[in-house]
C-alpha cells in the first residue's frame, strides 16, 4: 500500500482546516439567527460543533473575525456566480439583465449568511468593499454600462454613479426579502424578475 505523499498530506490538512472553518462559520450564523449577535461567543460555537474553544482560537481571535470571514466568503460566492455567466457574449441590455438577476439570486441563495451579517451589525457594503473580487465586479458593471451607452442601448450621465445605484437597488430588494421572511420561491423569483426589469428600463434609452 502506497504511503500518502507529502503534497497529499498538506492538501488533506488544508482541506480539513477549511472544512472546520466552514463549520465554525455555519455554527456562528445559526447562533446569530436564533439568539442574536450579542449572545454569540466562542464557547457557544465550540459547544455547537463539539470542539474545545482553544481549537477555534487557533483560527480566529474573536467572533468579529468569524463574521469578517462570512462576509468575505459570501461576497466571493456572489462574484463567482456572476462571473460564471458569459456576459461578454451578450448585448449590453441582455448582459445587464442576466448579471443583475444572477447577482440577486446568489444573495438569496446565501440569505442565512446575509441575514446573520446584518444582525451582527458589521458592515457588508458591496459599494465600499475593497476586496479584489468586488472591485472586479464593480469595474465589469461600469464597463458594461459604458458599452451600452456607446451602442445606444443605455441613456445615463455617469456610469459609476449608475452602477452604485443599481447595486444598491438590488441589495435593497434582497434585504426586504430577508427581513420580511419571504420564503415562497415563486414570489421571490417574481420580485427579482420584475425588479431587474424596472432597473434595466431605467437606464435604457427610450425609443
mmCIF file of C-alpha atoms in Angstrom:
data_model
loop_
_atom_site.group_PDB
_atom_site.id
_atom_site.type_symbol
_atom_site.label_atom_id
_atom_site.label_comp_id
_atom_site.label_asym_id
_atom_site.label_seq_id
_atom_site.Cartn_x
_atom_site.Cartn_y
_atom_site.Cartn_z
ATOM 1 C CA UNK A 1 0.000 0.000 0.000
ATOM 2 C CA UNK A 2 1.484 3.339 -1.034
ATOM 3 C CA UNK A 3 2.100 5.933 1.621
ATOM 4 C CA UNK A 4 0.453 9.318 1.199
ATOM 5 C CA UNK A 5 2.914 11.784 -0.325
ATOM 6 C CA UNK A 6 3.993 14.998 1.366
ATOM 7 C CA UNK A 7 1.882 17.087 -1.012
ATOM 8 C CA UNK A 8 -1.082 14.819 -0.422
ATOM 9 C CA UNK A 9 -0.761 15.240 3.345
ATOM 10 C CA UNK A 10 -0.587 19.035 3.018
ATOM 11 C CA UNK A 11 -3.633 19.103 0.749
ATOM 12 C CA UNK A 12 -5.616 16.879 3.103
ATOM 13 C CA UNK A 13 -4.731 19.002 6.124
ATOM 14 C CA UNK A 14 -5.606 22.176 4.244
ATOM 15 C CA UNK A 15 -8.964 20.691 3.242
ATOM 16 C CA UNK A 16 -9.625 19.686 6.863
ATOM 17 C CA UNK A 17 -8.780 23.194 8.066
ATOM 18 C CA UNK A 18 -11.107 24.774 5.505
ATOM 19 C CA UNK A 19 -13.884 22.351 6.419
ATOM 20 C CA UNK A 20 -13.520 23.174 10.106
ATOM 21 C CA UNK A 21 -13.560 26.926 9.383
ATOM 22 C CA UNK A 22 -16.769 26.410 7.407
ATOM 23 C CA UNK A 23 -18.330 24.523 10.325
ATOM 24 C CA UNK A 24 -17.338 27.357 12.661
ATOM 25 C CA UNK A 25 -18.881 29.982 10.356
ATOM 26 C CA UNK A 26 -22.060 27.962 9.837
ATOM 27 C CA UNK A 27 -22.448 27.467 13.586
ATOM 28 C CA UNK A 28 -21.892 31.194 14.203
ATOM 29 C CA UNK A 29 -24.577 32.080 11.642
ATOM 30 C CA UNK A 30 -27.057 29.676 13.250
ATOM 31 C CA UNK A 31 -26.441 31.108 16.731
ATOM 32 C CA UNK A 32 -26.835 34.697 15.497
ATOM 33 C CA UNK A 33 -30.116 33.849 13.756
ATOM 34 C CA UNK A 34 -31.571 32.029 16.758
ATOM 35 C CA UNK A 35 -30.194 34.055 19.675
ATOM 36 C CA UNK A 36 -28.767 37.309 18.301
ATOM 37 C CA UNK A 37 -25.219 38.542 17.800
ATOM 38 C CA UNK A 38 -24.898 39.632 21.446
ATOM 39 C CA UNK A 39 -25.269 36.012 22.577
ATOM 40 C CA UNK A 40 -22.672 34.739 20.126
ATOM 41 C CA UNK A 41 -19.471 33.560 21.794
ATOM 42 C CA UNK A 42 -16.531 31.310 21.008
ATOM 43 C CA UNK A 43 -17.669 29.000 23.798
ATOM 44 C CA UNK A 44 -21.141 28.578 22.271
ATOM 45 C CA UNK A 45 -19.684 27.896 18.856
ATOM 46 C CA UNK A 46 -17.330 25.319 20.369
ATOM 47 C CA UNK A 47 -20.233 23.569 22.098
ATOM 48 C CA UNK A 48 -22.254 23.515 18.888
ATOM 49 C CA UNK A 49 -19.533 21.900 16.774
ATOM 50 C CA UNK A 50 -18.245 19.786 19.696
ATOM 51 C CA UNK A 51 -14.717 21.171 19.781
ATOM 52 C CA UNK A 52 -12.809 22.953 22.520
ATOM 53 C CA UNK A 53 -12.732 26.792 22.460
ATOM 54 C CA UNK A 54 -8.963 26.577 22.121
ATOM 55 C CA UNK A 55 -9.284 24.918 18.712
ATOM 56 C CA UNK A 56 -11.434 27.792 17.436
ATOM 57 C CA UNK A 57 -8.947 30.343 18.768
ATOM 58 C CA UNK A 58 -6.347 28.677 16.542
ATOM 59 C CA UNK A 59 -8.343 30.035 13.601
ATOM 60 C CA UNK A 60 -9.996 33.220 14.880
ATOM 61 C CA UNK A 61 -9.005 35.694 17.580
ATOM 62 C CA UNK A 62 -12.642 36.672 18.289
ATOM 63 C CA UNK A 63 -16.200 36.449 16.931
ATOM 64 C CA UNK A 64 -15.742 39.572 14.818
ATOM 65 C CA UNK A 65 -13.081 37.778 12.776
ATOM 66 C CA UNK A 66 -15.573 34.989 12.142
ATOM 67 C CA UNK A 67 -18.132 37.474 10.805
ATOM 68 C CA UNK A 68 -15.477 39.038 8.580
ATOM 69 C CA UNK A 69 -14.792 35.645 7.020
ATOM 70 C CA UNK A 70 -18.530 35.069 6.498
ATOM 71 C CA UNK A 71 -18.693 38.436 4.707
ATOM 72 C CA UNK A 72 -15.666 37.631 2.539
ATOM 73 C CA UNK A 73 -16.916 34.202 1.538
ATOM 74 C CA UNK A 74 -20.486 35.400 0.871
ATOM 75 C CA UNK A 75 -19.194 38.119 -1.435
ATOM 76 C CA UNK A 76 -16.790 35.678 -3.087
ATOM 77 C CA UNK A 77 -19.593 33.248 -3.888
ATOM 78 C CA UNK A 78 -21.719 36.093 -5.249
ATOM 79 C CA UNK A 79 -18.934 37.311 -7.535
ATOM 80 C CA UNK A 80 -18.157 33.781 -8.729
ATOM 81 C CA UNK A 81 -21.810 33.275 -9.645
ATOM 82 C CA UNK A 82 -21.977 36.489 -11.657
ATOM 83 C CA UNK A 83 -18.699 35.856 -13.469
ATOM 84 C CA UNK A 84 -19.781 32.326 -14.382
ATOM 85 C CA UNK A 85 -22.051 33.977 -16.956
ATOM 86 C CA UNK A 86 -20.573 34.762 -20.372
ATOM 87 C CA UNK A 87 -21.787 38.346 -20.290
ATOM 88 C CA UNK A 88 -19.296 39.484 -22.918
ATOM 89 C CA UNK A 89 -21.115 37.314 -25.481
ATOM 90 C CA UNK A 90 -24.445 39.114 -24.896
ATOM 91 C CA UNK A 91 -25.660 42.527 -25.981
ATOM 92 C CA UNK A 92 -25.402 45.153 -23.184
ATOM 93 C CA UNK A 93 -29.083 45.088 -22.221
ATOM 94 C CA UNK A 94 -29.282 41.282 -22.052
ATOM 95 C CA UNK A 95 -25.980 41.165 -20.160
ATOM 96 C CA UNK A 96 -27.183 43.701 -17.600
ATOM 97 C CA UNK A 97 -30.434 41.806 -17.065
ATOM 98 C CA UNK A 98 -28.638 38.467 -16.668
ATOM 99 C CA UNK A 99 -25.940 39.914 -14.410
ATOM 100 C CA UNK A 100 -28.342 41.677 -12.040
ATOM 101 C CA UNK A 101 -30.609 38.629 -11.925
ATOM 102 C CA UNK A 102 -27.715 36.306 -11.066
ATOM 103 C CA UNK A 103 -26.388 38.814 -8.516
ATOM 104 C CA UNK A 104 -29.744 38.891 -6.733
ATOM 105 C CA UNK A 105 -30.213 35.114 -6.937
ATOM 106 C CA UNK A 106 -26.780 34.488 -5.421
ATOM 107 C CA UNK A 107 -27.500 36.759 -2.464
ATOM 108 C CA UNK A 108 -30.811 34.924 -1.958
ATOM 109 C CA UNK A 109 -29.007 31.572 -2.010
ATOM 110 C CA UNK A 110 -26.777 32.886 0.794
ATOM 111 C CA UNK A 111 -29.616 34.580 2.672
ATOM 112 C CA UNK A 112 -28.840 32.880 6.014
ATOM 113 C CA UNK A 113 -25.307 34.273 5.964
ATOM 114 C CA UNK A 114 -26.590 37.601 4.621
ATOM 115 C CA UNK A 115 -29.105 37.902 7.455
ATOM 116 C CA UNK A 116 -26.540 36.852 10.062
ATOM 117 C CA UNK A 117 -24.169 39.539 8.796
ATOM 118 C CA UNK A 118 -26.891 42.190 9.029
ATOM 119 C CA UNK A 119 -27.859 41.078 12.536
ATOM 120 C CA UNK A 120 -24.211 41.246 13.597
ATOM 121 C CA UNK A 121 -24.187 44.971 12.843
ATOM 122 C CA UNK A 122 -20.980 44.616 10.852
ATOM 123 C CA UNK A 123 -20.745 46.376 7.517
ATOM 124 C CA UNK A 124 -21.114 44.419 4.284
ATOM 125 C CA UNK A 125 -21.261 47.207 1.773
ATOM 126 C CA UNK A 126 -20.670 45.999 -1.753
ATOM 127 C CA UNK A 127 -20.344 49.659 -2.667
ATOM 128 C CA UNK A 128 -17.389 50.146 -0.303
ATOM 129 C CA UNK A 129 -15.915 46.666 -0.003
ATOM 130 C CA UNK A 130 -12.280 46.787 -1.135
ATOM 131 C CA UNK A 131 -11.761 43.113 -1.991
ATOM 132 C CA UNK A 132 -10.283 42.356 -5.446
ATOM 133 C CA UNK A 133 -13.392 40.353 -6.374
ATOM 134 C CA UNK A 134 -15.814 43.162 -5.564
ATOM 135 C CA UNK A 135 -13.629 45.698 -7.340
ATOM 136 C CA UNK A 136 -13.654 43.441 -10.390
ATOM 137 C CA UNK A 137 -17.452 43.180 -10.187
ATOM 138 C CA UNK A 138 -17.859 46.951 -9.969
ATOM 139 C CA UNK A 139 -15.489 47.503 -12.883
ATOM 140 C CA UNK A 140 -17.345 44.931 -15.002
ATOM 141 C CA UNK A 141 -20.647 46.688 -14.342
ATOM 142 C CA UNK A 142 -19.199 50.107 -15.164
ATOM 143 C CA UNK A 143 -17.671 48.789 -18.395
ATOM 144 C CA UNK A 144 -20.967 47.141 -19.309
ATOM 145 C CA UNK A 145 -22.810 50.427 -18.801
ATOM 146 C CA UNK A 146 -20.210 52.243 -20.905
ATOM 147 C CA UNK A 147 -20.578 49.704 -23.703
ATOM 148 C CA UNK A 148 -24.355 50.092 -23.582
ATOM 149 C CA UNK A 149 -24.063 53.839 -23.683
ATOM 150 C CA UNK A 150 -21.751 53.689 -26.699
ATOM 151 C CA UNK A 151 -24.074 51.269 -28.513
ATOM 152 C CA UNK A 152 -27.083 53.475 -27.828
ATOM 153 C CA UNK A 153 -28.798 50.921 -25.561
ATOM 154 C CA UNK A 154 -28.389 52.943 -22.374
ATOM 155 C CA UNK A 155 -29.000 56.589 -21.598
ATOM 156 C CA UNK A 156 -27.052 57.555 -18.465
ATOM 157 C CA UNK A 157 -24.989 60.543 -17.381
ATOM 158 C CA UNK A 158 -22.415 58.830 -15.174
ATOM 159 C CA UNK A 159 -21.609 55.106 -15.384
ATOM 160 C CA UNK A 160 -20.013 54.916 -11.934
ATOM 161 C CA UNK A 161 -22.981 56.544 -10.201
ATOM 162 C CA UNK A 162 -25.397 54.387 -12.201
ATOM 163 C CA UNK A 163 -23.526 51.240 -11.152
ATOM 164 C CA UNK A 164 -23.739 52.241 -7.474
ATOM 165 C CA UNK A 165 -27.472 52.873 -7.759
ATOM 166 C CA UNK A 166 -28.076 49.525 -9.470
ATOM 167 C CA UNK A 167 -26.128 47.634 -6.811
ATOM 168 C CA UNK A 168 -27.935 49.492 -4.020
ATOM 169 C CA UNK A 169 -31.315 48.755 -5.589
ATOM 170 C CA UNK A 170 -30.652 45.013 -5.830
ATOM 171 C CA UNK A 171 -29.218 44.682 -2.314
ATOM 172 C CA UNK A 172 -32.165 46.716 -1.027
ATOM 173 C CA UNK A 173 -34.613 44.224 -2.522
ATOM 174 C CA UNK A 174 -32.721 41.285 -1.033
ATOM 175 C CA UNK A 175 -32.724 42.963 2.386
ATOM 176 C CA UNK A 176 -36.506 43.347 2.150
ATOM 177 C CA UNK A 177 -36.982 39.695 1.157
ATOM 178 C CA UNK A 178 -34.747 38.545 4.038
ATOM 179 C CA UNK A 179 -36.250 40.857 6.658
ATOM 180 C CA UNK A 180 -39.837 40.070 5.660
ATOM 181 C CA UNK A 181 -39.025 36.337 5.633
ATOM 182 C CA UNK A 182 -40.408 35.802 2.148
ATOM 183 C CA UNK A 183 -39.874 32.085 1.548
ATOM 184 C CA UNK A 184 -42.231 31.433 -1.369
ATOM 185 C CA UNK A 185 -39.876 30.599 -4.249
ATOM 186 C CA UNK A 186 -42.280 31.740 -6.971
ATOM 187 C CA UNK A 187 -42.830 35.089 -5.247
ATOM 188 C CA UNK A 188 -39.086 35.608 -4.763
ATOM 189 C CA UNK A 189 -38.419 34.861 -8.426
ATOM 190 C CA UNK A 190 -41.229 37.197 -9.456
ATOM 191 C CA UNK A 191 -39.912 40.009 -7.264
ATOM 192 C CA UNK A 192 -36.386 39.665 -8.637
ATOM 193 C CA UNK A 193 -37.567 39.391 -12.250
ATOM 194 C CA UNK A 194 -39.760 42.490 -12.076
ATOM 195 C CA UNK A 195 -37.222 44.449 -10.065
ATOM 196 C CA UNK A 196 -34.462 43.771 -12.607
ATOM 197 C CA UNK A 197 -36.813 44.626 -15.473
ATOM 198 C CA UNK A 198 -37.597 48.012 -13.915
ATOM 199 C CA UNK A 199 -33.914 48.733 -13.250
ATOM 200 C CA UNK A 200 -32.840 47.908 -16.792
ATOM 201 C CA UNK A 201 -35.656 50.015 -18.233
ATOM 202 C CA UNK A 202 -34.481 52.862 -16.008
ATOM 203 C CA UNK A 203 -31.066 53.026 -17.640
ATOM 204 C CA UNK A 204 -32.226 52.121 -21.161
ATOM 205 C CA UNK A 205 -32.613 54.649 -23.928
ATOM 206 C CA UNK A 206 -36.291 55.267 -24.567
ATOM 207 C CA UNK A 207 -37.377 54.842 -28.177
#
